[in-house]
mmCIF file of C-alpha atoms in Angstrom:
data_model
loop_
_atom_site.group_PDB
_atom_site.id
_atom_site.type_symbol
_atom_site.label_atom_id
_atom_site.label_comp_id
_atom_site.label_asym_id
_atom_site.label_seq_id
_atom_site.Cartn_x
_atom_site.Cartn_y
_atom_site.Cartn_z
ATOM 1 C CA ASP A 130 -16.637 2.893 11.527
ATOM 2 C CA ALA A 131 -14.938 2.974 8.135
ATOM 3 C CA MET A 132 -12.125 5.516 7.960
ATOM 4 C CA VAL A 133 -11.134 5.561 4.291
ATOM 5 C CA ILE A 134 -13.977 4.939 1.909
ATOM 6 C CA GLN A 135 -13.673 4.392 -1.797
ATOM 7 C CA ASN A 136 -16.556 4.522 -4.215
ATOM 8 C CA PRO A 137 -17.483 2.606 -6.152
ATOM 9 C CA ARG A 138 -15.930 -0.762 -5.267
ATOM 10 C CA TYR A 139 -16.263 -1.881 -8.869
ATOM 11 C CA GLN A 140 -16.320 0.382 -11.910
ATOM 12 C CA VAL A 141 -16.738 -0.621 -15.527
ATOM 13 C CA THR A 142 -15.997 2.021 -18.133
ATOM 14 C CA GLN A 143 -15.698 2.116 -21.877
ATOM 15 C CA PHE A 144 -12.431 2.556 -23.682
ATOM 16 C CA GLY A 145 -11.764 6.297 -23.943
ATOM 17 C CA LYS A 146 -14.694 7.356 -21.744
ATOM 18 C CA PRO A 147 -13.660 9.576 -18.810
ATOM 19 C CA VAL A 148 -14.124 8.051 -15.391
ATOM 20 C CA THR A 149 -13.796 9.393 -11.857
ATOM 21 C CA LEU A 150 -13.006 7.399 -8.750
ATOM 22 C CA SER A 151 -13.636 8.882 -5.340
ATOM 23 C CA CYS A 152 -12.110 8.589 -1.907
ATOM 24 C CA SER A 153 -13.209 10.078 1.379
ATOM 25 C CA GLN A 154 -11.706 9.980 4.845
ATOM 26 C CA THR A 155 -12.924 10.593 8.369
ATOM 27 C CA LEU A 156 -9.430 10.705 9.892
ATOM 28 C CA ASN A 157 -8.663 14.350 9.093
ATOM 29 C CA HIS A 158 -5.279 13.290 7.776
ATOM 30 C CA ASN A 159 -3.078 15.709 5.876
ATOM 31 C CA VAL A 160 -1.903 13.297 3.222
ATOM 32 C CA MET A 161 -3.945 11.405 0.662
ATOM 33 C CA TYR A 162 -2.389 8.952 -1.783
ATOM 34 C CA TRP A 163 -3.543 7.273 -4.955
ATOM 35 C CA TYR A 164 -1.954 3.955 -5.898
ATOM 36 C CA GLN A 165 -2.499 1.776 -8.942
ATOM 37 C CA GLN A 166 -2.191 -1.950 -8.365
ATOM 38 C CA LYS A 167 -2.223 -4.444 -11.195
ATOM 39 C CA SER A 168 -2.650 -8.140 -10.657
ATOM 40 C CA SER A 169 0.067 -9.686 -8.478
ATOM 41 C CA GLN A 170 2.076 -6.459 -8.437
ATOM 42 C CA ALA A 171 3.018 -3.872 -5.840
ATOM 43 C CA PRO A 172 0.881 -0.790 -5.383
ATOM 44 C CA LYS A 173 2.413 1.885 -7.601
ATOM 45 C CA LEU A 174 2.241 5.448 -6.341
ATOM 46 C CA LEU A 175 0.535 7.722 -8.855
ATOM 47 C CA PHE A 176 0.458 10.937 -6.821
ATOM 48 C CA HIS A 177 -0.257 12.285 -3.405
ATOM 49 C CA TYR A 178 -1.479 15.438 -1.724
ATOM 50 C CA TYR A 179 -0.017 16.968 1.380
ATOM 51 C CA ASP A 180 -2.886 19.256 2.296
ATOM 52 C CA LYS A 181 -3.418 21.145 -0.954
ATOM 53 C CA ASP A 182 0.079 20.540 -2.285
ATOM 54 C CA PHE A 183 -0.040 18.122 -5.175
ATOM 55 C CA ASN A 184 2.900 15.775 -5.775
ATOM 56 C CA ASN A 185 2.899 13.923 -9.059
ATOM 57 C CA GLU A 186 5.162 10.960 -9.736
ATOM 58 C CA ALA A 187 7.375 11.522 -12.764
ATOM 59 C CA ASP A 188 6.149 8.400 -14.523
ATOM 60 C CA THR A 189 2.431 8.940 -13.929
ATOM 61 C CA PRO A 190 0.785 9.366 -17.337
ATOM 62 C CA ASP A 191 -0.907 12.682 -18.117
ATOM 63 C CA ASN A 192 -4.088 10.683 -18.594
ATOM 64 C CA PHE A 193 -4.349 10.525 -14.798
ATOM 65 C CA GLN A 194 -5.399 13.618 -12.881
ATOM 66 C CA SER A 195 -6.425 14.240 -9.311
ATOM 67 C CA ARG A 196 -8.454 16.744 -7.341
ATOM 68 C CA ARG A 197 -8.675 17.380 -3.634
ATOM 69 C CA PRO A 198 -11.445 19.928 -3.030
ATOM 70 C CA ASN A 199 -11.190 19.664 0.755
ATOM 71 C CA THR A 200 -9.462 17.646 3.474
ATOM 72 C CA SER A 201 -11.968 14.824 3.373
ATOM 73 C CA PHE A 202 -12.256 14.086 -0.323
ATOM 74 C CA CYS A 203 -9.899 13.187 -3.120
ATOM 75 C CA PHE A 204 -10.734 12.172 -6.688
ATOM 76 C CA LEU A 205 -8.873 10.283 -9.370
ATOM 77 C CA ASP A 206 -9.830 11.248 -12.907
ATOM 78 C CA ILE A 207 -8.822 9.097 -15.841
ATOM 79 C CA ARG A 208 -9.417 11.214 -18.906
ATOM 80 C CA SER A 209 -9.282 8.547 -21.602
ATOM 81 C CA PRO A 210 -9.033 5.080 -20.096
ATOM 82 C CA GLY A 211 -7.162 2.484 -22.069
ATOM 83 C CA LEU A 212 -7.181 -1.268 -21.643
ATOM 84 C CA GLY A 213 -3.884 -0.978 -19.804
ATOM 85 C CA ASP A 214 -5.502 1.149 -17.124
ATOM 86 C CA ALA A 215 -7.592 -1.731 -15.856
ATOM 87 C CA ALA A 216 -6.404 -2.249 -12.299
ATOM 88 C CA MET A 217 -7.243 -1.901 -8.625
ATOM 89 C CA TYR A 218 -6.965 1.712 -7.504
ATOM 90 C CA LEU A 219 -6.151 2.202 -3.852
ATOM 91 C CA CYS A 220 -6.620 5.359 -1.870
ATOM 92 C CA ALA A 221 -4.711 5.812 1.369
ATOM 93 C CA THR A 222 -4.277 8.524 3.960
ATOM 94 C CA SER A 223 -1.641 9.316 6.524
ATOM 95 C CA LEU A 224 -1.269 11.995 9.131
ATOM 96 C CA GLN A 225 2.028 13.427 7.945
ATOM 97 C CA GLY A 226 3.402 11.396 5.051
ATOM 98 C CA GLY A 227 5.724 8.434 4.733
ATOM 99 C CA ASN A 228 6.862 8.635 8.320
ATOM 100 C CA THR A 229 3.396 7.779 9.578
ATOM 101 C CA GLU A 230 1.147 4.821 9.042
ATOM 102 C CA ALA A 231 -1.007 4.771 5.929
ATOM 103 C CA PHE A 232 -4.637 3.751 6.155
ATOM 104 C CA PHE A 233 -6.089 2.168 3.047
ATOM 105 C CA GLY A 234 -9.537 2.029 1.569
ATOM 106 C CA GLN A 235 -10.970 -1.163 0.127
ATOM 107 C CA GLY A 236 -9.992 -0.145 -3.362
ATOM 108 C CA THR A 237 -11.888 0.341 -6.619
ATOM 109 C CA ARG A 238 -11.549 -2.377 -9.234
ATOM 110 C CA LEU A 239 -11.629 -0.682 -12.652
ATOM 111 C CA THR A 240 -12.517 -2.650 -15.748
ATOM 112 C CA VAL A 241 -12.147 -1.098 -19.210
ATOM 113 C CA VAL A 242 -14.239 -2.593 -21.991
ATOM 114 C CA ALA B 186 13.694 8.158 -3.661
ATOM 115 C CA GLN B 187 13.525 5.242 -1.301
ATOM 116 C CA SER B 188 12.976 1.704 -2.602
ATOM 117 C CA VAL B 189 12.132 -1.755 -1.324
ATOM 118 C CA THR B 190 13.037 -5.224 -2.542
ATOM 119 C CA GLN B 191 11.178 -8.375 -1.586
ATOM 120 C CA PRO B 192 13.233 -11.220 -3.072
ATOM 121 C CA ASP B 193 10.598 -13.938 -2.702
ATOM 122 C CA ILE B 194 7.591 -13.713 -5.019
ATOM 123 C CA HIS B 195 5.822 -16.744 -3.616
ATOM 124 C CA ILE B 196 6.369 -18.833 -0.477
ATOM 125 C CA THR B 197 4.568 -21.982 0.590
ATOM 126 C CA VAL B 198 4.680 -23.206 4.170
ATOM 127 C CA SER B 199 2.830 -25.892 6.078
ATOM 128 C CA GLU B 200 0.357 -24.878 8.724
ATOM 129 C CA GLY B 201 2.117 -24.713 12.075
ATOM 130 C CA ALA B 202 5.521 -24.131 10.532
ATOM 131 C CA SER B 203 7.538 -20.981 11.080
ATOM 132 C CA LEU B 204 7.662 -18.202 8.524
ATOM 133 C CA GLU B 205 10.163 -15.565 7.480
ATOM 134 C CA LEU B 206 9.516 -13.081 4.685
ATOM 135 C CA ARG B 207 12.456 -11.040 3.495
ATOM 136 C CA CYS B 208 12.596 -7.318 2.878
ATOM 137 C CA ASN B 209 15.532 -5.112 1.928
ATOM 138 C CA TYR B 210 15.314 -1.366 1.641
ATOM 139 C CA SER B 211 17.336 1.438 0.156
ATOM 140 C CA TYR B 212 17.247 4.845 1.762
ATOM 141 C CA GLY B 213 19.905 7.323 2.721
ATOM 142 C CA ALA B 214 18.598 8.196 6.156
ATOM 143 C CA THR B 215 16.903 6.351 8.979
ATOM 144 C CA PRO B 216 13.954 4.615 7.367
ATOM 145 C CA TYR B 217 10.390 4.306 8.468
ATOM 146 C CA LEU B 218 9.503 0.694 7.725
ATOM 147 C CA PHE B 219 6.173 -1.073 7.508
ATOM 148 C CA TRP B 220 4.675 -4.458 6.769
ATOM 149 C CA TYR B 221 1.189 -4.643 5.308
ATOM 150 C CA VAL B 222 -1.021 -7.623 4.475
ATOM 151 C CA GLN B 223 -3.549 -7.779 1.676
ATOM 152 C CA SER B 224 -6.276 -10.369 1.262
ATOM 153 C CA PRO B 225 -7.687 -10.901 -2.253
ATOM 154 C CA GLY B 226 -9.747 -7.975 -3.483
ATOM 155 C CA GLN B 227 -9.115 -5.934 -0.352
ATOM 156 C CA GLY B 228 -7.102 -2.934 0.715
ATOM 157 C CA LEU B 229 -3.930 -3.165 2.751
ATOM 158 C CA GLN B 230 -3.855 -3.656 6.498
ATOM 159 C CA LEU B 231 -0.920 -2.635 8.665
ATOM 160 C CA LEU B 232 0.787 -5.510 10.494
ATOM 161 C CA LEU B 233 3.566 -3.564 12.184
ATOM 162 C CA LYS B 234 5.909 -0.620 11.834
ATOM 163 C CA TYR B 235 9.395 0.469 12.830
ATOM 164 C CA PHE B 236 10.339 4.066 13.438
ATOM 165 C CA SER B 237 13.132 3.929 16.001
ATOM 166 C CA GLY B 238 14.171 2.263 19.241
ATOM 167 C CA ASP B 239 13.950 -1.470 19.809
ATOM 168 C CA THR B 240 14.859 -3.206 16.569
ATOM 169 C CA LEU B 241 12.469 -6.092 17.205
ATOM 170 C CA VAL B 242 8.891 -4.927 16.776
ATOM 171 C CA GLN B 243 5.714 -6.809 17.521
ATOM 172 C CA GLY B 244 2.625 -6.546 15.415
ATOM 173 C CA ILE B 245 -0.856 -7.907 15.121
ATOM 174 C CA LYS B 246 -1.784 -11.534 14.465
ATOM 175 C CA GLY B 247 1.407 -12.824 16.121
ATOM 176 C CA PHE B 248 3.800 -11.279 13.600
ATOM 177 C CA GLU B 249 7.113 -9.662 14.447
ATOM 178 C CA ALA B 250 9.869 -8.045 12.422
ATOM 179 C CA GLU B 251 13.489 -7.234 13.058
ATOM 180 C CA PHE B 252 15.261 -4.161 11.749
ATOM 181 C CA LYS B 253 18.925 -4.736 10.882
ATOM 182 C CA ARG B 254 20.613 -1.557 9.763
ATOM 183 C CA SER B 255 23.844 -3.298 8.760
ATOM 184 C CA GLN B 256 21.925 -5.499 6.331
ATOM 185 C CA SER B 257 19.328 -2.893 5.295
ATOM 186 C CA SER B 258 16.723 -5.493 6.121
ATOM 187 C CA PHE B 259 13.371 -5.654 7.850
ATOM 188 C CA ASN B 260 12.295 -9.294 7.744
ATOM 189 C CA LEU B 261 8.872 -10.418 8.903
ATOM 190 C CA ARG B 262 8.512 -13.535 11.043
ATOM 191 C CA LYS B 263 5.861 -15.685 12.626
ATOM 192 C CA PRO B 264 6.612 -18.727 14.793
ATOM 193 C CA SER B 265 3.584 -20.776 13.741
ATOM 194 C CA VAL B 266 1.575 -20.054 10.617
ATOM 195 C CA HIS B 267 -2.198 -20.453 10.493
ATOM 196 C CA TRP B 268 -4.216 -21.189 7.355
ATOM 197 C CA SER B 269 -5.803 -17.742 7.678
ATOM 198 C CA ASP B 270 -2.381 -16.131 7.158
ATOM 199 C CA ALA B 271 -2.493 -16.964 3.456
ATOM 200 C CA ALA B 272 -2.373 -13.573 1.727
ATOM 201 C CA GLU B 273 -0.068 -11.124 -0.019
ATOM 202 C CA TYR B 274 2.492 -9.378 2.172
ATOM 203 C CA PHE B 275 4.036 -6.045 1.322
ATOM 204 C CA CYS B 276 7.018 -4.335 2.866
ATOM 205 C CA ALA B 277 7.063 -0.549 2.592
ATOM 206 C CA VAL B 278 9.480 2.260 3.331
ATOM 207 C CA GLY B 279 8.345 5.757 4.139
ATOM 208 C CA ALA B 280 10.008 9.090 3.643
ATOM 209 C CA THR B 281 8.051 12.027 2.173
ATOM 210 C CA ASP B 282 5.747 9.369 0.747
ATOM 211 C CA MET B 283 5.352 5.600 1.048
ATOM 212 C CA ARG B 284 6.677 3.057 -1.430
ATOM 213 C CA PHE B 285 6.069 -0.644 -1.577
ATOM 214 C CA GLY B 286 7.966 -3.746 -2.490
ATOM 215 C CA ALA B 287 6.645 -6.150 -5.105
ATOM 216 C CA GLY B 288 5.045 -8.327 -2.456
ATOM 217 C CA THR B 289 5.324 -11.953 -1.366
ATOM 218 C CA ARG B 290 2.363 -14.270 -1.797
ATOM 219 C CA LEU B 291 2.041 -16.730 1.071
ATOM 220 C CA THR B 292 0.353 -20.067 0.551
ATOM 221 C CA VAL B 293 -0.343 -22.251 3.598
ATOM 222 C CA LYS B 294 -0.544 -26.025 3.134
ATOM 223 C CA PRO B 295 -2.811 -28.017 5.462
#
């Protein structure tokens, strides 16, 4: 019944070791978002795809990359995780963008050791 | 880009009391406005949304919100809070993408 699925729920990675977080959707939505959420803070938009069009936020570090190989899947790659990258990463989808409801996954809690 | 301000970081109310969470937005055109709730360690769940029409919108779990264009506000209300309402509440404004306020943490006293 799940519509937006993030794997894994918890990820521990070593400082500087590349890590990939995944998100899949069964809603066939056009838009997929990646947000970073640190403790007691708002979700911060990192980037989003509208279909295959990639939209990067100006303040998203180059260390963060994303891939969307097809409609259903989207990946967040952190090339060299630092301690400051420890956070909850939320994937969301929407049919058409900010003028439609976003559906969120459960999130992936990333720990950097 | 659009932006959202939630002035209250943390609110405590007694169970059964009424609740109002404030939200102010900044956007040059007619906004698409949302309220989401987040329980610890979970994703966000939509409570309600405003696109157009009636400025008082009803949502799930007994929540409602009122859009006031003159005040650029979209405050969330509930007449009687339940202990299970304790959570983090986020207001969001949508345009080409969706942006969130800093959130308000709600604590419910017995």
